[in-house]
PDB file of N, CA and C in Angstrom:
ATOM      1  N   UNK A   1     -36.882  35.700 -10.898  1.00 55.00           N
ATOM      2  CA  UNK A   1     -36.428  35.213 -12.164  1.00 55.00           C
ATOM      3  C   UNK A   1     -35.240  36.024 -12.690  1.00 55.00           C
ATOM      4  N   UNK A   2     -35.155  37.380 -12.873  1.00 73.00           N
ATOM      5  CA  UNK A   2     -34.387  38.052 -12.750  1.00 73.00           C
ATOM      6  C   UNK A   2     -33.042  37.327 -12.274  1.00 73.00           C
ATOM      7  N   UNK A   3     -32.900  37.050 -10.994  1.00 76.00           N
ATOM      8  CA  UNK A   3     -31.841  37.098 -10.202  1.00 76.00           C
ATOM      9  C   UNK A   3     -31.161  35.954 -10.852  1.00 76.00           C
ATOM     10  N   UNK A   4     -31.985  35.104 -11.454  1.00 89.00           N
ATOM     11  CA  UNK A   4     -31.435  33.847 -11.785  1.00 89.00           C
ATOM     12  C   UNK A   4     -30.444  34.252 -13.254  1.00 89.00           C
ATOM     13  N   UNK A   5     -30.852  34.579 -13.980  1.00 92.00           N
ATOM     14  CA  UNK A   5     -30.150  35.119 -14.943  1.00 92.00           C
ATOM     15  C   UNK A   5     -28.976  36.106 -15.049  1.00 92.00           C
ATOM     16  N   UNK A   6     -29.062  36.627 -13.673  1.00 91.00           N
ATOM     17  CA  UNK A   6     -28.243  37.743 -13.702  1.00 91.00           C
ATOM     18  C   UNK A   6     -26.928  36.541 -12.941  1.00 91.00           C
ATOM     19  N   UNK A   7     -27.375  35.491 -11.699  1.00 92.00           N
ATOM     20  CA  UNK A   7     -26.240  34.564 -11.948  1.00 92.00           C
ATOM     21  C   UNK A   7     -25.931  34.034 -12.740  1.00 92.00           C
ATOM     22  N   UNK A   8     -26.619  33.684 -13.525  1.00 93.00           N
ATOM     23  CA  UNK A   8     -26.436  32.725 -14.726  1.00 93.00           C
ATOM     24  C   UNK A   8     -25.220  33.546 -15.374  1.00 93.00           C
ATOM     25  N   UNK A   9     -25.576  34.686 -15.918  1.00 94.00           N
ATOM     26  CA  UNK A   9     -24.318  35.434 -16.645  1.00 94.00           C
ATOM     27  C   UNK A   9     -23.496  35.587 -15.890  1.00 94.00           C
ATOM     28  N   UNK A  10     -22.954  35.715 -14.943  1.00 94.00           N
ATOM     29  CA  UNK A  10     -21.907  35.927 -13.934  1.00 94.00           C
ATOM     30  C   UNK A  10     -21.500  34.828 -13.655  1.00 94.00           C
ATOM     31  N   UNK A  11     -21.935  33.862 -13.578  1.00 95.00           N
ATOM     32  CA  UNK A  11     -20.931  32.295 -13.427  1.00 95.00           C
ATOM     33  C   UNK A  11     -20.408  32.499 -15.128  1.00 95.00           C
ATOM     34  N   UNK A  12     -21.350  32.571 -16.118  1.00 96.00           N
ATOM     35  CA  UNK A  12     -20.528  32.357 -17.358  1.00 96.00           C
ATOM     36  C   UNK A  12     -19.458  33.386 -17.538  1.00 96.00           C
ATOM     37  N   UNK A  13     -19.186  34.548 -17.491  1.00 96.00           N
ATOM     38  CA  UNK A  13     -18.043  35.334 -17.408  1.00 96.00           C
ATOM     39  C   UNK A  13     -17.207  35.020 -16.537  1.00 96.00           C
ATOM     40  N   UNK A  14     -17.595  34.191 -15.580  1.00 96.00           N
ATOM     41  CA  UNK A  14     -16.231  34.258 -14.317  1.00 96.00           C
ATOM     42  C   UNK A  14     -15.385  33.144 -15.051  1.00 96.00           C
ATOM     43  N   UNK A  15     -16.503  32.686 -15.596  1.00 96.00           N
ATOM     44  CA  UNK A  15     -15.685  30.925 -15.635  1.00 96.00           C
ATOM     45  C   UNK A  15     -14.598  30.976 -17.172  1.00 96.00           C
ATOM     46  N   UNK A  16     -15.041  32.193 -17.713  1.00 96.00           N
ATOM     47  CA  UNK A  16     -14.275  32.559 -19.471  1.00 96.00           C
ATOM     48  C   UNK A  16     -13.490  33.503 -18.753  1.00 96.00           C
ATOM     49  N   UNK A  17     -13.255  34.228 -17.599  1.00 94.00           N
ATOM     50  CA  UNK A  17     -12.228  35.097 -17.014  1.00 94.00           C
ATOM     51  C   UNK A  17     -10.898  34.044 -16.477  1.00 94.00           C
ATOM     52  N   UNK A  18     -11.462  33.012 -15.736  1.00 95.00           N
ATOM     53  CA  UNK A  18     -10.987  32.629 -15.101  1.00 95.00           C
ATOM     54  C   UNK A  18     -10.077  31.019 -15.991  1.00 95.00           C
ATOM     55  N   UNK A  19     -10.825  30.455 -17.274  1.00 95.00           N
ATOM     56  CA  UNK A  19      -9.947  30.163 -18.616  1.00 95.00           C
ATOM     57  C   UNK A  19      -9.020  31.192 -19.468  1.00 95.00           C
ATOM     58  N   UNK A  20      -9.479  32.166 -19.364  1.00 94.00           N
ATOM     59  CA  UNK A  20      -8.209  33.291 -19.571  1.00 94.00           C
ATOM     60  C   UNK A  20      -7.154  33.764 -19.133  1.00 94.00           C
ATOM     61  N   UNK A  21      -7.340  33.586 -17.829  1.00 92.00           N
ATOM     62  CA  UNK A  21      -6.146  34.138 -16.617  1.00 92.00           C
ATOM     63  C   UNK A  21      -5.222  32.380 -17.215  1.00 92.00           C
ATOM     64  N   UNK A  22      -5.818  31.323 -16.865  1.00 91.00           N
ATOM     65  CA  UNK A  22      -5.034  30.353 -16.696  1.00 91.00           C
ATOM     66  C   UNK A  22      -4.371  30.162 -18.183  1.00 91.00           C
ATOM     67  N   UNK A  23      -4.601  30.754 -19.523  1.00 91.00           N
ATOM     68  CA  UNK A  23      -4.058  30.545 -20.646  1.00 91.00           C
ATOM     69  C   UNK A  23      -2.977  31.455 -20.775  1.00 91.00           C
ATOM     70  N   UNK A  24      -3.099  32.803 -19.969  1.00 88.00           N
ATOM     71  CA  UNK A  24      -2.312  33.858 -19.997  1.00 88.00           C
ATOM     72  C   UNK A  24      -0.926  33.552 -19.751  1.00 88.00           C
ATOM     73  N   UNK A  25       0.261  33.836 -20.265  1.00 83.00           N
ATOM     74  CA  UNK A  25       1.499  33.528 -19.429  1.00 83.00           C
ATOM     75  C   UNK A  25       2.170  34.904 -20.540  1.00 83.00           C
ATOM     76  N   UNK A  26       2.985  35.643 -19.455  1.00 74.00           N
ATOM     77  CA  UNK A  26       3.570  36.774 -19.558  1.00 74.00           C
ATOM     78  C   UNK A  26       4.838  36.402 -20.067  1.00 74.00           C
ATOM     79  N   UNK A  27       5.734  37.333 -20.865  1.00 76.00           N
ATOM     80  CA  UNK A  27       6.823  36.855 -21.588  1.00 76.00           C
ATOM     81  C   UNK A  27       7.694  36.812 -20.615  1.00 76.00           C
ATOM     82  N   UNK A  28       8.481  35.691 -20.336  1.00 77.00           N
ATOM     83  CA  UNK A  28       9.860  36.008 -19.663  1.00 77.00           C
ATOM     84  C   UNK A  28      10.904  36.518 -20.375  1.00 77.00           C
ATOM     85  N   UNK A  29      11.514  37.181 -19.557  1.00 79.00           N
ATOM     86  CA  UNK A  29      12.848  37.906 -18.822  1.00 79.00           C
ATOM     87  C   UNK A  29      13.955  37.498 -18.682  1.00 79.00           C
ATOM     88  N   UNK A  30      14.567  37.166 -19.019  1.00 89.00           N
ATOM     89  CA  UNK A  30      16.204  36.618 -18.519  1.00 89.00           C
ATOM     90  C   UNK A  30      16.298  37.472 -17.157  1.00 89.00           C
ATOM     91  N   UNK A  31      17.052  36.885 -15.811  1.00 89.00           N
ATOM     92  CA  UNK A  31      17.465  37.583 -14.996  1.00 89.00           C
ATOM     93  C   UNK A  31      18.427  38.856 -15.638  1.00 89.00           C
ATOM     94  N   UNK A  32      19.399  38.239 -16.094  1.00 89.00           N
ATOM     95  CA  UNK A  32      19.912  39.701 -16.556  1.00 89.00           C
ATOM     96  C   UNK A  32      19.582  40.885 -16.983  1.00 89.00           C
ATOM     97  N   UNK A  33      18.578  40.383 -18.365  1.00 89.00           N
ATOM     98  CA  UNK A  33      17.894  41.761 -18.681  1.00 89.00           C
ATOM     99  C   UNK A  33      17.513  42.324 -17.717  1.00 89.00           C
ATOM    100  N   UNK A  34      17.131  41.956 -16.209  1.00 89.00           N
ATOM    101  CA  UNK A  34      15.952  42.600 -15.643  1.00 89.00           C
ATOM    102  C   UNK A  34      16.745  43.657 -14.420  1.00 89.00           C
ATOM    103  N   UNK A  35      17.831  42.961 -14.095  1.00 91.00           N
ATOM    104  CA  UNK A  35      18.868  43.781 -13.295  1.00 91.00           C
ATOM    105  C   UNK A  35      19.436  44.854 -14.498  1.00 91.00           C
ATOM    106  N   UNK A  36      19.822  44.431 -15.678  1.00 91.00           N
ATOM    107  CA  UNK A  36      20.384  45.564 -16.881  1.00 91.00           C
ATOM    108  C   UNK A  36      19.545  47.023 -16.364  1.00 91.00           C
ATOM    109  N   UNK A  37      17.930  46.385 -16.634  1.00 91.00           N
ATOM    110  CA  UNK A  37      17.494  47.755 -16.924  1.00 91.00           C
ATOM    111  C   UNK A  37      16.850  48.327 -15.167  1.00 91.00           C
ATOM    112  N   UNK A  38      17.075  47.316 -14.016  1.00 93.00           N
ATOM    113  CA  UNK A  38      17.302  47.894 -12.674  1.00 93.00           C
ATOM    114  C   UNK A  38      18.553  48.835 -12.662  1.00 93.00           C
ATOM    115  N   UNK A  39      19.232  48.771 -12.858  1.00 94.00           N
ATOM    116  CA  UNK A  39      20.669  49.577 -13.309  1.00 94.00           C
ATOM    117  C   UNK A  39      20.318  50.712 -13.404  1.00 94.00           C
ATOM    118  N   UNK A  40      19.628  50.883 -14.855  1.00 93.00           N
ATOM    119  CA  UNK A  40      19.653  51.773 -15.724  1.00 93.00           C
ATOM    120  C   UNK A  40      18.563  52.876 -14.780  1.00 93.00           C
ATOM    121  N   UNK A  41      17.544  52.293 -14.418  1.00 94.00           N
ATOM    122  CA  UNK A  41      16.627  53.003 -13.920  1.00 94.00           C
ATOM    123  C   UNK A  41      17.303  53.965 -12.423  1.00 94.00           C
ATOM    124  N   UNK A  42      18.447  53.224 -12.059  1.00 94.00           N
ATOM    125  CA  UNK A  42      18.654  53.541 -10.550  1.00 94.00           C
ATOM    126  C   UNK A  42      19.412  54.860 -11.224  1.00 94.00           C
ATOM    127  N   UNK A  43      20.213  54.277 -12.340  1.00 92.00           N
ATOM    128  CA  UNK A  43      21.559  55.736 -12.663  1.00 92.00           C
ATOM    129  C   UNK A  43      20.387  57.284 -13.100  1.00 92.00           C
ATOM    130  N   UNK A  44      19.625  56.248 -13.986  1.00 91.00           N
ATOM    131  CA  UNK A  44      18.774  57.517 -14.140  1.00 91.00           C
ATOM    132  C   UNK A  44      18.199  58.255 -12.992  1.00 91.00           C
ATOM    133  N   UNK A  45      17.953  57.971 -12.215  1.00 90.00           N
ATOM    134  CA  UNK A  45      17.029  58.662 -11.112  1.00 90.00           C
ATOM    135  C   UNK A  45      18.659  59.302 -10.388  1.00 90.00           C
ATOM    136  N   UNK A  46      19.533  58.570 -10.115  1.00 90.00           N
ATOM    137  CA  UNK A  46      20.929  59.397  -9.516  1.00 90.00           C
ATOM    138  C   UNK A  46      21.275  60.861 -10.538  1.00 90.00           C
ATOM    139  N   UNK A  47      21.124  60.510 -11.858  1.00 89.00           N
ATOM    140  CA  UNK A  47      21.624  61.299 -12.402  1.00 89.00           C
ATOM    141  C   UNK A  47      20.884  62.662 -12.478  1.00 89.00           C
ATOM    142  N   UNK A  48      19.177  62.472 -12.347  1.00 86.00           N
ATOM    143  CA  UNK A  48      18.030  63.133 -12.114  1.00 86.00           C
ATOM    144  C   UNK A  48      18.513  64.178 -10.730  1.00 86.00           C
ATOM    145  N   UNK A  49      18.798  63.449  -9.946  1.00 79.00           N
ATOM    146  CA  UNK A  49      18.736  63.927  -8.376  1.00 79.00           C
ATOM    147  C   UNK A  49      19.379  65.223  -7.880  1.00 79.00           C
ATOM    148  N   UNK A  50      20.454  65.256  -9.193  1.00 70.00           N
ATOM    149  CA  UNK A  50      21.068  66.575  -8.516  1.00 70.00           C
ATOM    150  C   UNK A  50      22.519  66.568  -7.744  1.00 70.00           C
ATOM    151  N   UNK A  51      23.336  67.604  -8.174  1.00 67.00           N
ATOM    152  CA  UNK A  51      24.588  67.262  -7.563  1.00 67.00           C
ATOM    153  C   UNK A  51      24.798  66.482  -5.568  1.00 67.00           C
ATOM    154  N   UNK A  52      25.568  65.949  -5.506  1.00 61.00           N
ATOM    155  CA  UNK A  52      26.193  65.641  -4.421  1.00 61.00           C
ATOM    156  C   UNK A  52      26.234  66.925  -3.547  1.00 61.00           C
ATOM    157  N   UNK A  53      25.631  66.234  -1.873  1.00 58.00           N
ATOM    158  CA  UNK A  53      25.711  67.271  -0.834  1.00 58.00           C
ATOM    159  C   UNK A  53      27.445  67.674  -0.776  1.00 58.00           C
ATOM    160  N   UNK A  54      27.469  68.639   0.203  1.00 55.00           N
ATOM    161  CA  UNK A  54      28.839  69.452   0.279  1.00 55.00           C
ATOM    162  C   UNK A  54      30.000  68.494   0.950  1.00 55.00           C
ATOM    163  N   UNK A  55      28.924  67.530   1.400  1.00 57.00           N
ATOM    164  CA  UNK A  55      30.295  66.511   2.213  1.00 57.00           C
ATOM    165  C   UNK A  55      30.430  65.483   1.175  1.00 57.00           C
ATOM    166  N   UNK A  56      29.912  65.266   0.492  1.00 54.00           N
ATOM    167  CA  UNK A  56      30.395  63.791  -0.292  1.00 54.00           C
ATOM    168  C   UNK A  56      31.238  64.285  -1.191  1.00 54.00           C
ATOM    169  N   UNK A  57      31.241  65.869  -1.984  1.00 59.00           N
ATOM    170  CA  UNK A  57      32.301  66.800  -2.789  1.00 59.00           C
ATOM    171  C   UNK A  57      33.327  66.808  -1.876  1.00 59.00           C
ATOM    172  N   UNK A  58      33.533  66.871  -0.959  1.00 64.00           N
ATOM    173  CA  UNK A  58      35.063  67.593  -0.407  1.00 64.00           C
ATOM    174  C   UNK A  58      35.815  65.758   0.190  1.00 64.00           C
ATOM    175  N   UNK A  59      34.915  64.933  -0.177  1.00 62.00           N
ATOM    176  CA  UNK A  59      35.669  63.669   0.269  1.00 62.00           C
ATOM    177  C   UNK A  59      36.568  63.143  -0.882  1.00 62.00           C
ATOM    178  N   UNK A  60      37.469  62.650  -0.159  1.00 65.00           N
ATOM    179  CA  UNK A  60      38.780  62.628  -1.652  1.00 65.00           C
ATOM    180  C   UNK A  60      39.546  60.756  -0.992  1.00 65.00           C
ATOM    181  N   UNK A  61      39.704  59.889  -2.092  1.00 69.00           N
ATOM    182  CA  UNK A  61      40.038  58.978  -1.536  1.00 69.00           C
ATOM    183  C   UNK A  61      41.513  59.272  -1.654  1.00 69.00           C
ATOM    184  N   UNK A  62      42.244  59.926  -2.387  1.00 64.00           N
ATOM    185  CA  UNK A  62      43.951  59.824  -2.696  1.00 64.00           C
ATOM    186  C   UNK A  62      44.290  61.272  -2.664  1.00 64.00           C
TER     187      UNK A  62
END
């Protein structure tokens, strides 16, 4: 008897999980914004990283 109840509640939560997931919709994004702040994240981590090895300093285009 037990067991029956303990499915019983577990079909009813799956089935109010699973009306939730499908009501859910996440805010969109414009592509742009999303490369903007890909950008931002990449300069930050470059800028994080630390000077340039000894060969990319002594390279000179002119």
């Amino acid at each position: 008897m037990h067991a029956d109840i303990h499915l019983t509640l577990h079909t009813d939560r799956a089935a109010e999980l699973r009306r939730e997931a499908r009501e859910f919709r996440p805010p969109r994004t414009g592509l742009r914004t999303r490369i903007g702040w890909t950008m931002i994240e990449v300069g930050l981590r470059l800028a994080r990283s630390g000077p340039a090895t000894a060969c990319a300093q002594t390279f000179r285009t002119a």
